[in-house]
Coordinates of C-alpha atoms and ligand atoms in Angstrom, one line a residue:
X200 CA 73.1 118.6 144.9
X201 CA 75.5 119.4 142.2
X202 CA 75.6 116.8 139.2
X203 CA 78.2 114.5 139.0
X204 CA 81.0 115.5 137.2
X205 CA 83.6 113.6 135.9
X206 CA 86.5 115.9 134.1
X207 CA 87.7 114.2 130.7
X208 CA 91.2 113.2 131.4
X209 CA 93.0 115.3 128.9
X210 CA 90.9 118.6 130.1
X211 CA 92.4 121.4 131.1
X212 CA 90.3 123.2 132.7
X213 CA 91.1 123.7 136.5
X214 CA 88.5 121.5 138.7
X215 CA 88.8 123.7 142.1
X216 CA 91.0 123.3 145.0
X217 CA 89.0 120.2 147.0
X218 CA 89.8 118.1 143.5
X219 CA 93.1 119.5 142.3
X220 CA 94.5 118.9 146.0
X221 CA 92.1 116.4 147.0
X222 CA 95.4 114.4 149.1
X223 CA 96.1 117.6 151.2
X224 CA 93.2 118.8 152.7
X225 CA 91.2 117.1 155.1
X226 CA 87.8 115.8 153.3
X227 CA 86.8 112.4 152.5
X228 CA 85.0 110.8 149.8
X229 CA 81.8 111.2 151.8
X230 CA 82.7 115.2 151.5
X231 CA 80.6 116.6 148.6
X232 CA 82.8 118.9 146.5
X233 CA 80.6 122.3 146.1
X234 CA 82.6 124.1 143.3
X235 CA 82.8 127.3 141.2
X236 CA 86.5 126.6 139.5
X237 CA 88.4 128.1 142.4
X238 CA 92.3 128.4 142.4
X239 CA 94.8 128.2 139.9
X240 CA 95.3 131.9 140.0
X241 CA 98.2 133.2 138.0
X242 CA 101.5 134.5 139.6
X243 CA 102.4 137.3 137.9
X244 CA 105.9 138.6 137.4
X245 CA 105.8 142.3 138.0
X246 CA 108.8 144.1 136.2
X247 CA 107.9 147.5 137.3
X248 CA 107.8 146.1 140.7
X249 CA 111.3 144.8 140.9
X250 CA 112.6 147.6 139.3
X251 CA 112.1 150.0 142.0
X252 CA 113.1 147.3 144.7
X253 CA 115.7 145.4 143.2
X254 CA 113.8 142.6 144.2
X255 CA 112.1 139.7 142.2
X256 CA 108.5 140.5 142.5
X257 CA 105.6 138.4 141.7
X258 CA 101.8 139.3 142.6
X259 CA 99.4 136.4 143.1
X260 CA 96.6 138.0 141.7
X261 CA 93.5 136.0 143.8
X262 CA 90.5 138.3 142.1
X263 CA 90.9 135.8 139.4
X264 CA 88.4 133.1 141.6
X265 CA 85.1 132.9 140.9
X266 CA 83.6 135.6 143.2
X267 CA 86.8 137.9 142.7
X268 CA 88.4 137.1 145.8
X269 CA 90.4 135.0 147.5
X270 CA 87.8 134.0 149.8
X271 CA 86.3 131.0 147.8
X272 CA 89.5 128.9 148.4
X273 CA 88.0 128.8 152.0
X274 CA 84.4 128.8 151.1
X275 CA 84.4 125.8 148.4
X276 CA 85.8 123.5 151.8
X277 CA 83.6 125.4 154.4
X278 CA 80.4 125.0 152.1
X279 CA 81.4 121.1 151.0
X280 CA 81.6 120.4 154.6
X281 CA 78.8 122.2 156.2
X282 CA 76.3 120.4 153.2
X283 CA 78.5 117.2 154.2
X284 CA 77.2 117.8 157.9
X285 CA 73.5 118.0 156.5
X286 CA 73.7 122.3 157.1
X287 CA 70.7 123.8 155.1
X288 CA 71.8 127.2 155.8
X289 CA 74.8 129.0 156.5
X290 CA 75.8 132.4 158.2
X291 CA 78.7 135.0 157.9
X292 CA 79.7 138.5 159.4
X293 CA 81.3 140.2 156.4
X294 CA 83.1 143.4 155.2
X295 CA 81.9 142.2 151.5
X296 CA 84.1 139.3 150.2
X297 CA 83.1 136.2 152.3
X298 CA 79.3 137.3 152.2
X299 CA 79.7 137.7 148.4
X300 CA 81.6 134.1 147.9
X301 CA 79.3 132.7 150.8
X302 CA 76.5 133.2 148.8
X303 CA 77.6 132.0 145.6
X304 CA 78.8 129.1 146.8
X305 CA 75.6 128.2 148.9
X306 CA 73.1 128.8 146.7
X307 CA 75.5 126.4 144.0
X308 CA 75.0 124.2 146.8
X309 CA 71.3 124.8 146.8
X310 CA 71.0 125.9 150.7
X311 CA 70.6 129.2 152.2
X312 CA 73.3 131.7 153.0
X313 CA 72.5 134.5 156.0
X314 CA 75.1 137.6 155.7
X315 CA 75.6 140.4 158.2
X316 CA 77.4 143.1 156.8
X317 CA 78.3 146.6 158.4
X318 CA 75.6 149.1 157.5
X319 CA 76.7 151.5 154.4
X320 CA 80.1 149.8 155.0
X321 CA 80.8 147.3 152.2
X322 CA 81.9 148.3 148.5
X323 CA 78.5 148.1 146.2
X324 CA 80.2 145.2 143.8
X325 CA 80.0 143.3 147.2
X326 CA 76.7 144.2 148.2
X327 CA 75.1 143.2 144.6
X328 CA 76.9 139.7 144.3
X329 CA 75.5 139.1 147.7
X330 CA 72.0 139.9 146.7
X331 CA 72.6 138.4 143.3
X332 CA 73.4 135.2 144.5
X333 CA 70.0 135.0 146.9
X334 CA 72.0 135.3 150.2
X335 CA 69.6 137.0 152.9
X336 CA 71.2 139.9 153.7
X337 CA 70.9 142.1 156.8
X338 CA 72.9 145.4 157.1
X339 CA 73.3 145.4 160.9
X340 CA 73.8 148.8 162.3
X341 CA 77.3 148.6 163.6
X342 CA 81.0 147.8 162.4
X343 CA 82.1 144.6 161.6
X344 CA 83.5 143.7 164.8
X345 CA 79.6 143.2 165.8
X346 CA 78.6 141.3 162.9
X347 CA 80.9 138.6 164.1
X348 CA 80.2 138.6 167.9
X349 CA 76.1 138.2 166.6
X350 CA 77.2 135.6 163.7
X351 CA 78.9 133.4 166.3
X352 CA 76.2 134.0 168.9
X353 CA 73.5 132.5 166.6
X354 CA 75.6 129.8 165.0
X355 CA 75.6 128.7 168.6
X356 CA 72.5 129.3 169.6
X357 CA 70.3 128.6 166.3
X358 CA 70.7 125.9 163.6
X359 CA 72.9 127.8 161.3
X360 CA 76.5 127.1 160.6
X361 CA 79.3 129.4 161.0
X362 CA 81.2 129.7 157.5
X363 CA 83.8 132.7 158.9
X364 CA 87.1 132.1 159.1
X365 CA 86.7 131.1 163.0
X366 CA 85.8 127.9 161.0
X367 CA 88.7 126.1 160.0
X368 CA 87.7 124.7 157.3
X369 CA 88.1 128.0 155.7
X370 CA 91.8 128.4 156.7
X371 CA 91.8 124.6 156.0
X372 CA 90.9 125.5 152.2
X373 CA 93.1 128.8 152.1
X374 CA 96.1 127.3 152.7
X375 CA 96.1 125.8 148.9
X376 CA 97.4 129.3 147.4
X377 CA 101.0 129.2 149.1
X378 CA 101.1 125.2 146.9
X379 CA 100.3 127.1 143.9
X380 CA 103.2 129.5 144.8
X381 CA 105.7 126.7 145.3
X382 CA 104.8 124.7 142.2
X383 CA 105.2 127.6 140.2
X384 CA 108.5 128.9 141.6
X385 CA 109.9 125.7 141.9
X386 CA 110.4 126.6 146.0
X387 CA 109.3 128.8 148.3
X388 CA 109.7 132.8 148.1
X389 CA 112.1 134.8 150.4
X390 CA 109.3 136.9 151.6
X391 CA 105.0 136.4 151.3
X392 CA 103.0 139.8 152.0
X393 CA 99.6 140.0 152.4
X394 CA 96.9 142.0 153.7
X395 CA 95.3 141.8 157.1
X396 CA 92.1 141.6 158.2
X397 CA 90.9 139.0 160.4
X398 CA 94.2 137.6 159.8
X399 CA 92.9 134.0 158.3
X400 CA 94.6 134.3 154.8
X401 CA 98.1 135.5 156.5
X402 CA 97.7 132.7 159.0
X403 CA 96.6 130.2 155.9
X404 CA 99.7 130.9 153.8
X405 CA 102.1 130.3 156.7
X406 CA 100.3 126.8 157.2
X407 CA 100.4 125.9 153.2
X408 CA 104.2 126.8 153.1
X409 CA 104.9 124.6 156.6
X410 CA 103.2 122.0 154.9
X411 CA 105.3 122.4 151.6
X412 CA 108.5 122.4 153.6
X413 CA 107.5 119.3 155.5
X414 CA 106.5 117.6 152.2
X415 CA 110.5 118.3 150.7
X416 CA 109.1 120.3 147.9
X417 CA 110.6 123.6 149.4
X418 CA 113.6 124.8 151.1
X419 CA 112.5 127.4 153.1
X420 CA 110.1 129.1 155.0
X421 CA 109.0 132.3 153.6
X422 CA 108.8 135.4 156.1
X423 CA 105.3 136.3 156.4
X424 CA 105.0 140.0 156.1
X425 CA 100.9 141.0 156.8
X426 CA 100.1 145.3 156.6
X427 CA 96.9 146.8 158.2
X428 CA 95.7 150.2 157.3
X429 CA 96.7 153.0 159.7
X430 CA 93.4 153.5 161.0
X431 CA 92.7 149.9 161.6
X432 CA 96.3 148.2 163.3
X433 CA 95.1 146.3 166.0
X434 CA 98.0 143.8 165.7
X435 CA 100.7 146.6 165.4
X436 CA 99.6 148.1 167.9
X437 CA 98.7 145.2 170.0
X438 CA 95.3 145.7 171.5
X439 CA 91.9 145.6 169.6
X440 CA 90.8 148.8 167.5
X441 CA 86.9 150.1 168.8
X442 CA 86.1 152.4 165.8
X443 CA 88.6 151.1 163.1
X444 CA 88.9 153.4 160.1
X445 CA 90.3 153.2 156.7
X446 CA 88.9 153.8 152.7
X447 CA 90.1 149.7 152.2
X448 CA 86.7 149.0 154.1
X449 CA 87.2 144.8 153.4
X450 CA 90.0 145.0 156.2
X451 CA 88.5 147.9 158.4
X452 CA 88.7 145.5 161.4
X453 CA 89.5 146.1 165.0
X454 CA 89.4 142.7 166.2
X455 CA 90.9 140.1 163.9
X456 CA 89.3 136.8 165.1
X457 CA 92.7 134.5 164.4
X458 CA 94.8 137.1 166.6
X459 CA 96.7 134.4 168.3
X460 CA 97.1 132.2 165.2
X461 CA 98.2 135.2 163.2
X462 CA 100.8 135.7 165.9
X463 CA 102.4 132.4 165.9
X464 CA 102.4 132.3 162.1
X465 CA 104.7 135.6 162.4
X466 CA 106.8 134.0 165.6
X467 CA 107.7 130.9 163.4
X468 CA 108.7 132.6 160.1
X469 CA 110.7 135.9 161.6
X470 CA 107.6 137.8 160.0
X471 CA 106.2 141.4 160.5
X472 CA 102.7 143.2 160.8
X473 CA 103.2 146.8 159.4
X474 CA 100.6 149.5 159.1
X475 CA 99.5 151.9 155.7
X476 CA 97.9 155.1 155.9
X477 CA 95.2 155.2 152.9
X478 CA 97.2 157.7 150.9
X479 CA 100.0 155.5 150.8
X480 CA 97.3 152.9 149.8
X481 CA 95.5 154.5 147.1
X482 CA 99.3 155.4 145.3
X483 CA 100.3 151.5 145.4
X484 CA 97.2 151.1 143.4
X485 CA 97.5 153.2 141.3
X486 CA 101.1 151.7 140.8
X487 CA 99.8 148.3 140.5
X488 CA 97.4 149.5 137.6
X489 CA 99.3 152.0 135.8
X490 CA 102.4 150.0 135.7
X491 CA 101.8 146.0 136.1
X492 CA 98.4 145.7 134.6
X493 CA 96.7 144.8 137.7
X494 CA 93.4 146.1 139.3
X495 CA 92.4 145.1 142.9
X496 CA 90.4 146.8 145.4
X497 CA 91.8 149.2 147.6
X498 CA 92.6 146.9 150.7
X499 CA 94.9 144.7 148.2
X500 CA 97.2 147.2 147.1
X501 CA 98.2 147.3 150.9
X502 CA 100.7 144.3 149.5
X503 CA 102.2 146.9 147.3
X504 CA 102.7 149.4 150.1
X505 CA 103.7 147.0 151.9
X506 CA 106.2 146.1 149.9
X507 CA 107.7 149.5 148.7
X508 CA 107.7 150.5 152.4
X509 CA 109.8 147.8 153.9
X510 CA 112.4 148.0 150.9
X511 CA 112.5 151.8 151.6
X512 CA 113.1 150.3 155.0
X513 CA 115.9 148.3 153.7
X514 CA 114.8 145.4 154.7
X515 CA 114.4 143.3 151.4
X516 CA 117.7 142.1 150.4
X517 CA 118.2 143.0 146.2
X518 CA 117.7 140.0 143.8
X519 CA 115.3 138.5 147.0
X520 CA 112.2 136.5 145.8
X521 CA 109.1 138.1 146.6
X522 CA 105.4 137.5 146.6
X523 CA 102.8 139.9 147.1
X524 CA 98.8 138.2 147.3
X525 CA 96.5 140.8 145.9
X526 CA 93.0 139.7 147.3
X527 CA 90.4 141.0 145.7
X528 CA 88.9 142.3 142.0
X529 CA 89.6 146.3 141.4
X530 CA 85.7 145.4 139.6
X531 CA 84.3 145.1 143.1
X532 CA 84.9 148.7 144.0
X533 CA 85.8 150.5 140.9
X534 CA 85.2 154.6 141.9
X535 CA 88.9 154.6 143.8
X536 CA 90.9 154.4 139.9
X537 CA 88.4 157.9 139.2
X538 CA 89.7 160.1 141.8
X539 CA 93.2 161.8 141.5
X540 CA 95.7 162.4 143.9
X541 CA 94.5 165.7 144.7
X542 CA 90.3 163.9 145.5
X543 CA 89.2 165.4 142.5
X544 CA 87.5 163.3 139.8
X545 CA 88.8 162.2 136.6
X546 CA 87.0 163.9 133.3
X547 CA 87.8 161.7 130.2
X548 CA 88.1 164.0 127.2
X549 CA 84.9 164.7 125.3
X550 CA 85.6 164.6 121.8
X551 CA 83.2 164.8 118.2
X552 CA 83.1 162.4 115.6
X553 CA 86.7 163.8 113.5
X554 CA 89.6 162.3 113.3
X555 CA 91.6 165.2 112.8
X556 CA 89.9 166.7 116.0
X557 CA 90.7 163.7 117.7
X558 CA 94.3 163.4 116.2
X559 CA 94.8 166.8 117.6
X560 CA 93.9 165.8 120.8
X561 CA 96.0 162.8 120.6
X562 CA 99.1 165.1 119.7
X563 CA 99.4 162.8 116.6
X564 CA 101.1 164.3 113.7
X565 CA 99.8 163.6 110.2
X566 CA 101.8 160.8 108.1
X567 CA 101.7 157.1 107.4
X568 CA 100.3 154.6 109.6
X569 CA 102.4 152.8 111.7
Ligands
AN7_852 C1 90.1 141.9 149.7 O1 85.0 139.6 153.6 O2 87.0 139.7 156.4 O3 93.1 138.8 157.1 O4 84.4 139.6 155.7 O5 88.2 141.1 151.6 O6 92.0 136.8 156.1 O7 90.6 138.6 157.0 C2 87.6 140.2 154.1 C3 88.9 140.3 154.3 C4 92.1 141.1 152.6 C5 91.7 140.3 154.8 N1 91.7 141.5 151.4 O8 91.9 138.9 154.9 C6 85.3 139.7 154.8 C7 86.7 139.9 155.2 C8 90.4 141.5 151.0 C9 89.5 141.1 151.9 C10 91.2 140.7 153.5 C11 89.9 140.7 153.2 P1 91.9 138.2 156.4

């Protein structure tokens, strides 16, 4: 077990989700808390966003966490409670993220972590974390679709428990990014757009902001806009995908396990599942790098197209408050900001050691320093 902390009371540094919302989540004080720091991301404004929609746009920019993803919100409650149950190991199916934050946050908690990840499938930040942090990693030779039918299978079957977002503790801890929105904006946004995947995060935010509403400290419910890549839709197009396809391989995912929580989520708040082909992906990221600052991995910068598609659509009112979650750490799979439109790769300029050489280059003209 961890050591007992106790934060000095003028500290600010963040203590993790299970302390900061201790009141809101359902644990005990027989609940271990197994923590990295999670939460407190920033919410960004991005200017160059709401310039070209005329909305207010902010990014909630979740690769800040620990792991780089948005995952350990879920996996700091899954991991306290399975160690509260007396689990010694746990087991995920993962496209990269949860095994990574699984991992980290089991082997903090000093018991095993078992991850099944799709064979050549998984972005190689993903794959080292996961072997960094001791998690016993199989690369099963299928998509990840069957990595989650064998996960459950054994967590029923063998003494291992089930830390995917089946579990509800994960969603349970998810929910605590849409608080973070509201106590930064002062109320709910207009519109929340994430990614989909399994659809536990999209399904988590709607829960977080019903919660707010019910507390008083919001107005509104926020319509929950979640975007699939083109080549892996299943909840556009409203059956299950068998060979789901995309280049944002954390949500290439034919069979999203909270389908019919996902589904009420969009029923209550008037929201919308969209789909993005991965050209239209790869530009939003590079707009989200090249003009707010922002790197995320491909499958994030589906918010972005998300956005500029449905505003193209006209279907975000100007001057409307808008939040997009970006999930994951550009770091995690770095080779997509190398390649240029055309799938080419980027050649940095060679230069040799001369400042006028390198001036030249530059196009800067000889005079004063600024
Ligand atoms: C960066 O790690 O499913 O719709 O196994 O890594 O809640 O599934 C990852 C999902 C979005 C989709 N963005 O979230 C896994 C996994 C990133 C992700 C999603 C994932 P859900």
């Amino acid at each position: 077990m961890p050591a007992e902390y106790t934060p000095r009371p003028n500290s600010r540094q963040w203590r993790g989700v299970l302390r900061e919302y201790a009141d809101r989540l359902d644990i005990s004080d027989a609940t271990p808390v197994i923590t990295l720091g999670e939460g407190g991301t920033p919410l960004i404004p991005a200017a160059a966003l709401s310039a070209r929609t005329g909305a207010n746009v902010f990014v909630k920019f979740e690769g800040m966490n620990p792991t780089g993803s948005f995952k350990d919100r879920g996996m700091t409650m899954a991991i306290s409670k399975a160690v509260e149950h007396g689990a010694k190991a746990v087991i995920c199916a993962s496209t990269g993220n949860t095994s990574a934050s699984a991992a980290a946050y089991a082997t903090h908690a000093g018991i095993q972590a078992v991850v099944l990840v799709p064979e050549g499938k998984i972005a190689m930040g993903k794959l080292s974390q996961a072997i960094a942090h001791n998690a016993q990693l199989l690369q099963v030779q299928g998509n990840f679709d069957d990595c989650l039918e064998i996960a459950r299978d054994l967590a029923t079957n063998y003494p291992v428990h089930l830390v995917n977002s089946v579990n509800p503790d994960r969603i349970e801890g998810q929910k605590t990014a849409a608080f973070e929105v509201v106590e930064v904006l002062g109320d709910a946004p207009d519109f929340h757009i994430v990614p989909v995947g399994n659809a536990g995060n999209y399904t988590a935010y709607h829960r977080g902001y019903t919660e707010e509403l019910k507390r008083g400290e919001s107005t509104k419910q926020p319509r929950m806009f979640g975007f699939q890549a083109a080549g892996s839709a299943p909840l556009v197009l409203g059956h299950p995908v068998k060979n789901p396809d995309t280049i944002a391989s954390a949500i290439r995912i034919g069979n999203p396990a909270s389908w019919d929580l996902a589904l009420n989520a969009r029923a209550d708040s008037d929201g919308y599942f969209g789909a993005i082909d991965d050209t239209h992906i790869l530009e939003a990221h590079r707009i989200l790098s090249a003009e707010v600052g922002i790197f995320v991995e491909p499958a994030s910068a589906i918010s972005v197209a998300g956005l500029l598609e449905r505003s193209a659509a006209g279907v975000i009112p100007a001057g409307a408050t808008v939040v997009l979650t970006v999930t994951g750490h550009g770091l995690k799979d770095p080779q997509w900001a190398l390649r240029t439109a055309d799938g080419s790769d980027v050649q940095p300029t060679i230069v040799p050691v001369d400042v006028k050489a390198i001036a030249e280059v530059l196009g800067l003209a000889a005079g004063a320093g600024a």
